[in-house]
Structures are given as C-alpha cells and as structure tokens.
Amino acid sequence: MDPLAAFNLLLLLAMGHFVADFGLQSDRMATEKCPGQGVVLGWGWWLCAHAAIHGFVVGWLTGVPLLGLAEWLVHACIDLGKCRRCYRMGLDQGLHLLCKVVWVLVAATCVPLQG
C-alpha cells in the first residue's frame, strides 16, 4: 500500500471511529455499557454491541474482517478500562486512535488490500 493510500485509510478509520463513538452510540449505551449500570440489558451486552459497531466499521473500511474482529475485542477492553476509571476520556480516545494506526500498519504490511 502506498503512503497516500495508508494515510487516507487512517483518516477514514479515524472519522469512522468518531461517527461510531459519538454519532451511533446512544446515551443509554454510553452509560449502560459499564459494569453495574445495565438496566434494560446487562452491561456486557451493551459493551459488546458498542464494540461490534466499531469492529464493523474497521472491517468494512479496511475490507479485512479479521481486523474488524481485532477492533471489536480491543475496543471493548479499552472501554472497560475507562468504565472502571483506570483512565479518562482523553487517554481512552488516544488509545482508540492508536489502534487505528496499528490497523493501517497491519493492512499496509501484511494484508494485500484490493482497491
């Protein structure tokens, strides 16, 4: 993958992250995805659903479902750390965006993307 294509993919993944984290996440999901907060459904269901949205976006934009699965798992772990107050919103978002850099590097070096 050429550098411009990699940069463009990174931009799309970053934009997709903010759409999924702020546009597609309801207030209920944002609250109830944390342990002890599940009212309608258990918190694990909310967290799984939220992380799955992110996984879908990454899988869709990269064309690599396994990267989507990796995003799904890592996103859930990062959000769980935030829910448990291990860190705050700024570090949470930084970790999520760092993952996007990793996905681009993996896609650029290991996975031949078709364009």
mmCIF file of C-alpha atoms in Angstrom:
data_model
loop_
_atom_site.group_PDB
_atom_site.id
_atom_site.type_symbol
_atom_site.label_atom_id
_atom_site.label_comp_id
_atom_site.label_asym_id
_atom_site.label_seq_id
_atom_site.Cartn_x
_atom_site.Cartn_y
_atom_site.Cartn_z
ATOM 1 C CA MET A 1 0.000 0.000 0.000
ATOM 2 C CA ASP A 2 1.448 3.356 -0.944
ATOM 3 C CA PRO A 3 1.841 6.042 1.775
ATOM 4 C CA LEU A 4 -1.021 8.193 0.468
ATOM 5 C CA ALA A 5 -3.407 5.230 0.472
ATOM 6 C CA ALA A 6 -2.295 4.354 4.017
ATOM 7 C CA PHE A 7 -2.840 7.943 5.159
ATOM 8 C CA ASN A 8 -6.267 8.045 3.512
ATOM 9 C CA LEU A 9 -7.213 4.777 5.235
ATOM 10 C CA LEU A 10 -6.068 6.215 8.571
ATOM 11 C CA LEU A 11 -8.234 9.288 8.013
ATOM 12 C CA LEU A 12 -11.262 7.146 7.156
ATOM 13 C CA LEU A 13 -10.712 4.945 10.217
ATOM 14 C CA ALA A 14 -10.391 7.994 12.489
ATOM 15 C CA MET A 15 -13.550 9.551 11.041
ATOM 16 C CA GLY A 16 -15.348 6.209 11.318
ATOM 17 C CA HIS A 17 -14.284 5.987 14.950
ATOM 18 C CA PHE A 18 -15.831 9.322 15.833
ATOM 19 C CA VAL A 19 -19.039 8.505 13.953
ATOM 20 C CA ALA A 20 -19.313 5.186 15.822
ATOM 21 C CA ASP A 21 -18.269 6.557 19.227
ATOM 22 C CA PHE A 22 -20.377 9.709 19.217
ATOM 23 C CA GLY A 23 -22.930 9.528 16.411
ATOM 24 C CA LEU A 24 -24.008 5.898 16.690
ATOM 25 C CA GLN A 25 -23.643 5.449 20.465
ATOM 26 C CA SER A 26 -26.807 6.377 22.321
ATOM 27 C CA ASP A 27 -26.738 7.941 25.779
ATOM 28 C CA ARG A 28 -28.196 4.711 27.167
ATOM 29 C CA MET A 29 -25.453 2.635 25.548
ATOM 30 C CA ALA A 30 -22.736 5.006 26.788
ATOM 31 C CA THR A 31 -23.992 4.652 30.364
ATOM 32 C CA GLU A 32 -25.143 1.048 30.499
ATOM 33 C CA LYS A 33 -22.047 -0.480 28.840
ATOM 34 C CA CYS A 34 -20.239 -0.065 32.156
ATOM 35 C CA PRO A 35 -20.352 -2.765 34.851
ATOM 36 C CA GLY A 36 -23.137 -2.215 37.343
ATOM 37 C CA GLN A 37 -25.049 0.149 35.078
ATOM 38 C CA GLY A 38 -27.063 -2.266 32.913
ATOM 39 C CA VAL A 39 -30.767 -1.674 33.468
ATOM 40 C CA VAL A 40 -32.549 -2.795 30.302
ATOM 41 C CA LEU A 41 -29.863 -5.339 29.377
ATOM 42 C CA GLY A 42 -26.784 -6.472 31.226
ATOM 43 C CA TRP A 43 -23.785 -4.171 30.789
ATOM 44 C CA GLY A 44 -21.873 -6.825 28.834
ATOM 45 C CA TRP A 45 -24.455 -6.804 26.065
ATOM 46 C CA TRP A 46 -24.219 -3.039 25.712
ATOM 47 C CA LEU A 47 -20.408 -3.135 25.667
ATOM 48 C CA CYS A 48 -20.364 -5.979 23.152
ATOM 49 C CA ALA A 49 -22.819 -4.186 20.863
ATOM 50 C CA HIS A 50 -20.916 -0.901 21.031
ATOM 51 C CA ALA A 51 -17.570 -2.569 20.320
ATOM 52 C CA ALA A 52 -19.156 -4.589 17.493
ATOM 53 C CA ILE A 53 -20.183 -1.354 15.765
ATOM 54 C CA HIS A 54 -16.546 -0.272 15.855
ATOM 55 C CA GLY A 55 -15.421 -3.668 14.612
ATOM 56 C CA PHE A 56 -17.863 -3.459 11.734
ATOM 57 C CA VAL A 57 -16.609 -0.013 10.741
ATOM 58 C CA VAL A 58 -12.967 -1.162 10.760
ATOM 59 C CA GLY A 59 -13.752 -4.397 8.895
ATOM 60 C CA TRP A 60 -15.811 -2.512 6.330
ATOM 61 C CA LEU A 61 -13.310 0.274 5.708
ATOM 62 C CA THR A 62 -10.265 -1.996 5.532
ATOM 63 C CA GLY A 63 -12.016 -4.858 3.771
ATOM 64 C CA VAL A 64 -10.439 -7.197 6.331
ATOM 65 C CA PRO A 65 -12.948 -8.812 8.701
ATOM 66 C CA LEU A 66 -10.168 -10.104 10.979
ATOM 67 C CA LEU A 67 -9.071 -6.511 11.620
ATOM 68 C CA GLY A 68 -12.707 -5.783 12.462
ATOM 69 C CA LEU A 69 -12.658 -8.647 14.964
ATOM 70 C CA ALA A 70 -9.424 -7.314 16.473
ATOM 71 C CA GLU A 71 -11.001 -3.858 16.782
ATOM 72 C CA TRP A 72 -14.113 -5.369 18.380
ATOM 73 C CA LEU A 73 -12.056 -7.073 21.093
ATOM 74 C CA VAL A 74 -9.579 -4.257 21.715
ATOM 75 C CA HIS A 75 -12.268 -1.572 21.714
ATOM 76 C CA ALA A 76 -14.229 -3.483 24.355
ATOM 77 C CA CYS A 77 -11.123 -3.820 26.544
ATOM 78 C CA ILE A 78 -10.252 -0.124 26.246
ATOM 79 C CA ASP A 79 -13.811 0.945 27.069
ATOM 80 C CA LEU A 80 -13.957 -1.432 30.022
ATOM 81 C CA GLY A 81 -10.815 0.224 31.397
ATOM 82 C CA LYS A 82 -12.467 3.620 31.053
ATOM 83 C CA CYS A 83 -15.643 2.330 32.707
ATOM 84 C CA ARG A 84 -13.554 1.081 35.637
ATOM 85 C CA ARG A 85 -11.965 4.529 35.854
ATOM 86 C CA CYS A 86 -8.454 3.309 35.043
ATOM 87 C CA TYR A 87 -8.113 6.376 32.808
ATOM 88 C CA ARG A 88 -10.183 9.237 31.480
ATOM 89 C CA MET A 89 -11.727 10.186 28.174
ATOM 90 C CA GLY A 90 -8.598 11.724 26.633
ATOM 91 C CA LEU A 91 -6.469 8.615 27.091
ATOM 92 C CA ASP A 92 -9.408 6.432 26.067
ATOM 93 C CA GLN A 93 -9.720 8.266 22.754
ATOM 94 C CA GLY A 94 -5.953 8.289 22.271
ATOM 95 C CA LEU A 95 -5.802 4.513 22.713
ATOM 96 C CA HIS A 96 -8.625 4.038 20.223
ATOM 97 C CA LEU A 97 -6.874 6.210 17.637
ATOM 98 C CA LEU A 98 -3.564 4.435 18.260
ATOM 99 C CA CYS A 99 -5.352 1.200 17.362
ATOM 100 C CA LYS A 100 -6.319 2.730 14.029
ATOM 101 C CA VAL A 101 -2.632 3.403 13.322
ATOM 102 C CA VAL A 102 -1.873 -0.229 14.141
ATOM 103 C CA TRP A 103 -4.650 -1.476 11.837
ATOM 104 C CA VAL A 104 -3.270 0.631 8.967
ATOM 105 C CA LEU A 105 0.245 -0.702 9.572
ATOM 106 C CA VAL A 106 -1.036 -4.270 9.611
ATOM 107 C CA ALA A 107 -3.102 -3.681 6.489
ATOM 108 C CA ALA A 108 -0.189 -1.995 4.713
ATOM 109 C CA THR A 109 2.397 -4.645 5.525
ATOM 110 C CA CYS A 110 0.534 -7.929 5.923
ATOM 111 C CA VAL A 111 -2.744 -7.801 4.078
ATOM 112 C CA PRO A 112 -2.939 -7.079 0.341
ATOM 113 C CA LEU A 113 -5.963 -4.791 0.077
ATOM 114 C CA GLN A 114 -7.787 -4.675 -3.200
ATOM 115 C CA GLY A 115 -8.650 -1.216 -4.410
#
